[in-house]
Coordinates of C-alpha atoms in Angstrom, one line a residue:
M1 CA 136.9 -73.5 -4.1
G2 CA 138.0 -70.6 -6.2
R3 CA 137.5 -72.7 -9.4
F4 CA 134.0 -73.7 -8.3
T5 CA 133.1 -70.1 -7.5
S6 CA 134.3 -69.0 -11.0
Y7 CA 132.3 -71.7 -12.7
A8 CA 129.2 -70.7 -10.7
A9 CA 129.6 -67.1 -11.7
T10 CA 130.0 -68.1 -15.3
L11 CA 126.9 -70.3 -15.2
A12 CA 124.9 -67.5 -13.5
A13 CA 126.0 -65.0 -16.2
T14 CA 125.0 -67.5 -18.9
L15 CA 121.5 -68.0 -17.4
A16 CA 121.0 -64.3 -17.0
A17 CA 121.9 -63.7 -20.7
T18 CA 119.5 -66.5 -21.7
A19 CA 116.8 -65.0 -19.6
S20 CA 117.2 -61.6 -21.2
G21 CA 117.1 -63.1 -24.7
H22 CA 114.2 -62.9 -27.2
M23 CA 111.5 -60.3 -26.4
I24 CA 108.9 -59.7 -23.8
M25 CA 106.4 -56.8 -23.9
K26 CA 107.3 -54.3 -21.2
S27 CA 104.6 -51.7 -21.7
P28 CA 101.7 -52.2 -21.6
S29 CA 102.4 -54.4 -18.6
P30 CA 101.9 -58.1 -19.7
I31 CA 99.6 -60.6 -18.0
G32 CA 101.1 -63.6 -16.2
N33 CA 104.8 -62.6 -16.0
P34 CA 105.6 -64.4 -19.3
D35 CA 109.0 -65.8 -20.2
N36 CA 110.7 -64.9 -23.4
S37 CA 110.1 -68.0 -25.5
P38 CA 107.7 -68.3 -28.4
L39 CA 104.3 -70.0 -28.0
S40 CA 104.3 -73.8 -28.2
S41 CA 104.2 -75.0 -31.8
D42 CA 101.1 -77.1 -30.9
G43 CA 99.2 -74.0 -29.9
S44 CA 98.5 -75.3 -26.4
N45 CA 99.2 -71.9 -24.8
F46 CA 97.5 -69.7 -27.4
P47 CA 96.5 -67.1 -26.9
C48 CA 98.5 -64.8 -24.6
K49 CA 100.9 -67.5 -23.5
V50 CA 98.3 -68.7 -21.1
T51 CA 99.3 -71.0 -18.3
G52 CA 97.2 -73.1 -15.9
D53 CA 93.6 -72.2 -15.3
P54 CA 92.5 -69.4 -17.7
A55 CA 90.3 -67.7 -15.1
T56 CA 93.2 -67.5 -12.7
F57 CA 95.7 -66.5 -15.4
Y58 CA 93.6 -63.6 -16.7
A59 CA 92.7 -62.4 -13.2
K60 CA 96.3 -61.4 -12.7
G61 CA 98.1 -58.4 -13.9
E62 CA 97.5 -54.6 -13.6
V63 CA 95.1 -52.7 -15.7
T64 CA 96.6 -50.0 -18.0
K65 CA 94.2 -47.0 -18.5
V66 CA 94.4 -45.5 -22.0
Q67 CA 92.7 -42.6 -23.7
A68 CA 91.1 -43.3 -27.0
G69 CA 92.8 -41.3 -29.8
A70 CA 95.9 -40.5 -27.7
K71 CA 99.4 -41.9 -28.4
Q72 CA 100.5 -44.8 -26.2
S73 CA 104.0 -46.4 -25.9
L74 CA 104.9 -50.0 -26.8
T75 CA 108.2 -51.1 -25.3
F76 CA 110.1 -54.4 -24.8
T77 CA 112.7 -56.0 -22.6
G78 CA 115.3 -58.5 -23.9
S79 CA 118.1 -58.6 -26.4
A80 CA 117.6 -61.3 -29.0
V81 CA 115.5 -59.3 -31.6
H82 CA 116.2 -61.9 -34.4
G83 CA 116.8 -59.1 -37.0
G84 CA 113.3 -57.7 -36.4
G85 CA 110.2 -59.1 -38.1
S86 CA 106.5 -58.2 -38.3
C87 CA 104.2 -57.5 -35.4
Q88 CA 100.5 -56.9 -34.9
L89 CA 98.7 -55.0 -32.1
A90 CA 95.1 -56.1 -31.4
I91 CA 92.3 -55.8 -28.9
T92 CA 89.3 -58.0 -27.8
T93 CA 86.4 -57.6 -25.4
D94 CA 86.8 -61.2 -24.3
K95 CA 87.9 -61.1 -20.7
Q96 CA 89.4 -64.7 -21.0
P97 CA 90.5 -65.1 -24.6
S98 CA 90.5 -68.6 -26.0
A99 CA 91.8 -70.1 -29.3
S100 CA 88.6 -69.1 -31.1
T101 CA 88.4 -65.5 -29.7
Q102 CA 87.9 -62.8 -32.3
W103 CA 90.3 -59.8 -32.2
S104 CA 90.5 -56.4 -33.9
V105 CA 93.9 -55.3 -35.2
I106 CA 94.6 -51.7 -34.4
Q107 CA 98.0 -51.7 -36.1
S108 CA 100.2 -53.9 -38.3
I109 CA 103.9 -53.4 -38.3
E110 CA 105.4 -55.1 -41.3
G111 CA 109.2 -55.3 -41.0
G112 CA 111.3 -53.5 -38.3
C113 CA 109.6 -55.0 -35.2
P114 CA 110.5 -55.3 -32.4
S115 CA 113.7 -53.7 -33.7
K116 CA 113.8 -51.1 -36.5
D117 CA 117.5 -51.7 -37.3
G118 CA 117.9 -55.3 -36.0
N119 CA 120.4 -54.3 -33.3
G120 CA 118.2 -54.0 -30.2
P121 CA 114.6 -53.4 -29.1
S122 CA 112.9 -50.2 -30.3
E123 CA 110.0 -48.2 -29.0
Y124 CA 106.8 -47.7 -30.9
D125 CA 103.8 -45.5 -30.7
F126 CA 100.3 -46.8 -31.1
T127 CA 96.8 -45.4 -30.7
I128 CA 93.5 -46.9 -29.7
P129 CA 91.3 -45.4 -32.4
D130 CA 88.8 -42.9 -31.0
S131 CA 86.1 -44.9 -32.8
V132 CA 86.6 -47.8 -30.4
P133 CA 83.9 -47.8 -27.7
S134 CA 85.0 -47.2 -24.1
G135 CA 85.3 -50.2 -21.9
D136 CA 87.6 -53.0 -20.8
Y137 CA 89.8 -54.9 -23.4
I138 CA 92.6 -57.4 -23.6
F139 CA 95.4 -56.0 -25.7
A140 CA 97.7 -58.4 -27.7
W141 CA 101.2 -58.0 -29.2
T142 CA 102.2 -60.7 -31.6
W143 CA 105.5 -61.2 -33.4
I144 CA 106.8 -63.2 -36.3
S145 CA 110.5 -63.0 -36.0
K146 CA 112.7 -62.5 -39.1
M147 CA 115.8 -64.6 -38.3
S148 CA 114.7 -67.4 -36.0
G149 CA 115.7 -71.0 -36.7
G150 CA 112.2 -71.9 -37.9
P151 CA 108.6 -70.6 -38.0
E152 CA 107.6 -69.2 -34.6
Y153 CA 104.8 -67.1 -33.0
Y154 CA 105.3 -64.8 -30.1
M155 CA 102.4 -63.3 -28.1
N156 CA 102.0 -61.3 -24.9
C157 CA 98.8 -59.7 -23.6
A158 CA 97.8 -56.9 -21.3
K159 CA 94.7 -55.5 -19.7
L160 CA 93.5 -52.2 -21.0
Q161 CA 90.7 -49.8 -19.9
V162 CA 89.8 -47.5 -22.8
E163 CA 88.3 -44.2 -21.8
G164 CA 86.8 -41.4 -24.0
G165 CA 86.1 -43.7 -27.0
G166 CA 83.1 -44.2 -29.2
N167 CA 81.9 -40.7 -29.2
K168 CA 83.6 -39.6 -32.5
R169 CA 85.0 -41.3 -35.6
S170 CA 88.6 -41.5 -36.6
I171 CA 89.3 -40.5 -40.2
D172 CA 92.2 -43.0 -40.5
T173 CA 91.1 -46.0 -38.5
R174 CA 87.4 -46.9 -37.8
A175 CA 86.5 -49.7 -35.5
E176 CA 84.5 -51.3 -38.4
D177 CA 87.6 -51.5 -40.5
M178 CA 89.9 -53.4 -38.2
P179 CA 90.5 -57.1 -39.3
N180 CA 91.0 -60.2 -37.2
L181 CA 94.4 -61.2 -35.8
F182 CA 96.9 -63.0 -38.0
V183 CA 97.9 -66.4 -36.5
A184 CA 100.4 -68.9 -37.9
N185 CA 102.7 -71.7 -36.9
L186 CA 100.4 -73.1 -34.3
A187 CA 99.3 -76.7 -35.2
S188 CA 96.0 -76.8 -33.2
V189 CA 94.8 -73.4 -34.4
N190 CA 95.2 -73.5 -38.2
T191 CA 97.4 -74.7 -41.0
C192 CA 98.9 -71.3 -41.8
K193 CA 102.7 -70.8 -41.9
S194 CA 104.5 -67.6 -41.7
R195 CA 107.2 -68.9 -44.1
E196 CA 109.0 -72.0 -45.3
G197 CA 112.0 -73.2 -43.2
G198 CA 114.2 -70.7 -41.5
S199 CA 114.6 -68.1 -44.3
S200 CA 115.0 -64.5 -43.1
V201 CA 111.9 -62.6 -44.2
D202 CA 109.5 -60.0 -42.9
V203 CA 106.0 -61.4 -43.1
L204 CA 103.4 -59.4 -45.1
F205 CA 100.0 -60.0 -43.3
P206 CA 97.2 -61.3 -45.6
V207 CA 94.7 -58.7 -44.1
P208 CA 96.8 -56.0 -42.3
G209 CA 94.0 -53.5 -41.9
P210 CA 94.1 -49.8 -42.7
N211 CA 96.8 -48.9 -40.1
V212 CA 100.1 -50.3 -41.5
V213 CA 103.6 -49.1 -40.8
K214 CA 106.9 -50.4 -42.2
P215 CA 109.6 -48.9 -40.0
G216 CA 112.5 -51.3 -40.8
S217 CA 115.7 -50.1 -42.4
S218 CA 116.4 -53.4 -44.3
N219 CA 113.1 -55.2 -44.9
T220 CA 112.8 -58.4 -46.9
F221 CA 109.1 -59.0 -47.4
S222 CA 107.4 -62.3 -48.1
K223 CA 103.7 -63.3 -48.0
A224 CA 102.4 -65.8 -45.4
I225 CA 101.6 -69.4 -46.5
G226 CA 97.9 -70.3 -46.3
D227 CA 94.6 -68.5 -46.6
Q228 CA 92.9 -69.1 -43.2
C229 CA 95.5 -67.4 -41.0
F230 CA 93.2 -66.4 -38.2
P231 CA 92.2 -67.8 -34.7
K232 CA 90.4 -71.1 -34.7
G233 CA 87.3 -71.0 -36.9
G234 CA 87.7 -67.3 -37.5
S235 CA 87.7 -65.2 -40.7
A236 CA 89.2 -61.9 -41.8
K237 CA 86.3 -60.0 -40.2
G238 CA 87.4 -58.3 -36.9
L239 CA 85.5 -58.3 -33.7
L240 CA 84.3 -54.7 -33.9
A241 CA 83.1 -54.9 -37.5
G242 CA 79.6 -53.6 -37.5
G243 CA 80.1 -51.5 -34.4
N244 CA 80.0 -54.1 -31.7
A245 CA 80.5 -52.6 -28.3
P246 CA 82.3 -54.2 -25.2
S247 CA 80.0 -56.3 -23.0
N248 CA 80.3 -53.8 -20.1
G249 CA 78.9 -51.0 -22.2
G250 CA 80.6 -47.9 -23.4
G251 CA 80.6 -45.7 -26.5
D252 CA 77.5 -43.9 -27.7
S253 CA 74.7 -44.4 -25.2
A254 CA 71.9 -43.3 -27.5
P255 CA 69.8 -46.2 -28.8
A256 CA 69.8 -47.0 -32.5
P257 CA 66.8 -45.5 -34.2
S258 CA 64.1 -47.9 -35.5
A259 CA 64.5 -48.9 -39.1
P260 CA 62.5 -46.8 -41.5
A261 CA 60.6 -48.2 -44.4
V262 CA 63.0 -48.8 -47.3
T263 CA 61.8 -48.2 -50.8
S264 CA 64.8 -49.7 -52.7
S265 CA 64.5 -53.1 -54.1
A266 CA 68.0 -53.7 -53.0
A267 CA 66.7 -53.9 -49.4
A268 CA 64.2 -56.7 -50.1
A269 CA 66.3 -59.2 -48.2
K270 CA 66.1 -57.0 -45.0
P271 CA 69.6 -57.8 -43.8
T272 CA 70.6 -57.0 -40.2
A273 CA 74.0 -56.7 -38.6
P274 CA 75.3 -56.0 -35.1
G275 CA 75.1 -52.4 -34.1
G276 CA 72.1 -51.3 -36.1
V277 CA 69.9 -52.1 -39.1
F278 CA 71.7 -52.1 -42.4
V279 CA 70.6 -52.0 -46.0
T280 CA 72.7 -53.0 -49.0
M281 CA 73.8 -50.4 -51.5
P282 CA 74.4 -50.6 -55.3
N283 CA 78.0 -50.2 -56.6
G284 CA 79.2 -46.7 -56.2
G285 CA 77.4 -46.1 -52.9
A286 CA 78.9 -44.1 -50.1
G287 CA 82.6 -44.7 -49.9
G288 CA 82.5 -47.2 -52.7
A289 CA 84.8 -47.4 -55.7
G290 CA 82.0 -48.4 -58.1
G291 CA 82.0 -51.3 -60.4
A292 CA 79.8 -53.3 -62.8
A293 CA 76.2 -53.9 -61.7
T294 CA 75.1 -57.6 -61.5
S295 CA 71.3 -57.0 -61.5
T296 CA 68.7 -54.8 -62.9
A297 CA 68.3 -53.0 -59.6
A298 CA 72.0 -52.4 -59.3
A299 CA 72.3 -51.2 -62.9
S300 CA 70.0 -48.3 -62.3
K301 CA 70.8 -45.2 -60.2
P302 CA 70.8 -46.1 -56.4
T303 CA 67.3 -45.6 -54.9
T304 CA 68.0 -46.7 -51.3
S305 CA 66.0 -43.9 -49.7
V306 CA 63.7 -43.9 -46.7
A307 CA 60.0 -43.4 -47.0
A308 CA 59.3 -39.7 -47.1
P309 CA 56.1 -37.5 -46.9
A310 CA 54.0 -37.5 -50.1
A311 CA 56.5 -37.0 -52.9
P312 CA 55.7 -35.7 -56.4
S313 CA 55.1 -38.3 -59.0
A314 CA 58.3 -40.1 -60.2
P315 CA 59.8 -38.2 -63.2
A316 CA 60.6 -41.5 -64.9
A317 CA 56.9 -42.3 -65.2
A318 CA 55.6 -41.4 -68.7
P319 CA 52.2 -39.4 -68.8
S320 CA 50.6 -42.1 -70.9
A321 CA 51.8 -45.0 -68.7
P322 CA 49.1 -47.6 -68.0
A323 CA 47.6 -48.0 -64.5
A324 CA 49.4 -51.3 -64.0
A325 CA 53.0 -51.0 -62.7
P326 CA 55.6 -52.4 -65.0
S327 CA 57.1 -55.7 -63.9
A328 CA 60.7 -54.4 -64.2
P329 CA 62.6 -51.1 -64.2
A330 CA 63.1 -49.4 -67.5
A331 CA 66.9 -49.5 -67.2
P332 CA 68.4 -52.5 -68.9
A333 CA 70.6 -54.9 -67.0
A334 CA 74.2 -54.1 -67.2
P335 CA 76.5 -56.8 -68.7
K336 CA 78.8 -58.8 -66.3
P337 CA 82.4 -58.1 -67.4
S338 CA 84.8 -60.9 -66.7
T339 CA 87.5 -58.3 -65.8
P340 CA 86.6 -55.1 -63.8
T341 CA 87.0 -51.9 -65.7
T342 CA 86.9 -49.6 -62.6
P343 CA 90.2 -47.7 -62.3
G344 CA 92.5 -49.2 -59.7
A345 CA 90.6 -52.5 -59.6
G346 CA 93.8 -54.5 -59.9
A347 CA 95.1 -57.2 -62.1
G348 CA 92.9 -60.0 -60.8
S349 CA 90.3 -61.6 -63.0
G350 CA 86.7 -62.4 -62.1
S351 CA 85.0 -65.8 -62.3
S352 CA 81.5 -66.2 -63.6
Q353 CA 80.3 -65.6 -60.1
G354 CA 82.4 -62.4 -59.7
A355 CA 85.2 -63.7 -57.5
M356 CA 88.6 -62.2 -58.0
S357 CA 92.0 -63.8 -58.0
G358 CA 95.6 -62.9 -58.5
K359 CA 97.2 -59.5 -58.0
C360 CA 95.4 -56.2 -57.1
T361 CA 96.6 -52.7 -56.8
T362 CA 94.0 -50.9 -54.7
E363 CA 94.9 -51.9 -51.1
G364 CA 91.9 -52.5 -48.9
Q365 CA 89.4 -52.6 -51.7
F366 CA 86.5 -55.0 -51.3
N367 CA 84.8 -57.3 -53.9
C368 CA 81.3 -58.4 -53.0
V369 CA 79.8 -61.6 -54.4
G370 CA 76.3 -62.0 -53.0
E371 CA 76.7 -63.1 -49.4
Q372 CA 80.5 -63.4 -49.6
F373 CA 83.3 -60.9 -49.9
Q374 CA 87.1 -60.7 -50.4
Q375 CA 89.6 -57.9 -50.0
C376 CA 92.7 -56.6 -51.8
A377 CA 95.4 -57.3 -49.1
S378 CA 99.2 -57.0 -49.6
G379 CA 98.8 -56.8 -53.4
A380 CA 96.6 -59.9 -53.9
W381 CA 93.0 -60.9 -53.5
T382 CA 92.1 -62.9 -50.5
S383 CA 89.8 -65.9 -50.7
L384 CA 86.0 -65.4 -50.3
Q385 CA 84.7 -64.9 -46.8
A386 CA 81.1 -65.2 -45.7
M387 CA 79.1 -62.1 -44.7
A388 CA 77.5 -62.0 -41.3
A389 CA 74.3 -64.1 -41.1
G390 CA 71.3 -62.4 -42.7
T391 CA 73.4 -59.7 -44.5
K392 CA 74.3 -59.1 -48.1
C393 CA 76.7 -56.6 -49.7
A394 CA 76.5 -54.6 -52.9
P395 CA 77.9 -56.7 -55.8
G396 CA 81.2 -55.5 -57.3
L397 CA 84.1 -53.4 -56.1
S398 CA 83.9 -50.8 -53.4
T399 CA 85.7 -49.5 -50.3
S400 CA 82.7 -50.3 -48.1
L401 CA 80.2 -53.1 -48.1
W402 CA 77.1 -51.5 -46.5
V403 CA 75.8 -48.4 -44.8
P404 CA 73.4 -47.9 -41.8
S405 CA 69.9 -47.1 -42.9
R406 CA 69.9 -44.1 -40.6
R407 CA 72.7 -42.6 -42.7
L408 CA 70.0 -41.7 -45.2
R409 CA 68.3 -39.5 -42.7
R410 CA 71.1 -38.1 -40.7
G411 CA 74.0 -38.1 -43.1
T412 CA 76.3 -40.3 -41.0
R413 CA 79.2 -41.9 -42.9
A414 CA 79.3 -45.4 -44.4
A415 CA 80.2 -48.3 -42.1
A416 CA 82.7 -50.6 -43.8
L417 CA 83.7 -54.1 -42.8

């Protein structure tokens, strides 16, 4: 009897140790009382380690109230930190996230997560940017472990109620800048892999966003394998790009002003985007890094101004100009260089259509090619991604792709992707 009791105690201790292994998000409080294993490699329980009926699953769990712009605490329970790794924190307005849900990454932790030294779970601060509209969100923590036996993907989710958001703009992280969630190692979602085999590396996210920290004490970085490392059918563009607000309202309550008449030829396509009416800007526009113009209109000085009361005659018009308007601006078209000459443009080379490839040095910089764009992320140019339907960006290199037309009247800042 004593021998049996001893065996039972040993078994119980072993099971308890196994149960405390890996990592589970402790705060914010996770939905569904998740276990500590990674998501299924086939992606069947992505996202959020969902089980059973999604409506029933997402109805469970407590709501954590957070103040936009205020520090929050991310903590974990468990012991098997696998040497650390890389994590992302993201939010979505979708109340029942699915495999194709769009997310917005509020922070990327490259190396040193969920353990800064690899010896046990650490605590992290995060902030819901004050540019995020108030409302209800699903919060996600994802983890690519450093020293697991093979490529894995961990994910826990929580319910958040954001208060006090959307009434001011954060200097460091704007809602428009936050990219889509990195997803890998899930066969039914995409073909992206975090790494080959079981090598011990800290993943560098293809599009980490503007809020990136690297807290680890012994990081070994490596890029992810693949170029479509997002939820099913998604792209690098985050949910809140363009200023989309949560479905239950929140944020600024004032309606967007009607679009004024635009006098620039750059606005001929009349693009629109969620959150307001937008006009394209030539290179060097608000927040842009500048670059080579690809058309006669872009080569001249930007003229994206709203219609104004009777203005004096244009200084460029010669006194002896004939009554008939010239068919093209006087400024000659700028040549199309095969390699950008703008400082900090990076080492990538442009194709005849303006696409970039290879290494780059200005992290977060955009390259616009007509109705497509790419970004300098983790030292290399991403593949081209389509702009939102009906929109175009200013050709060339910049730190923002468009600005709201009302900026021209009220001086609001540029809205970047």
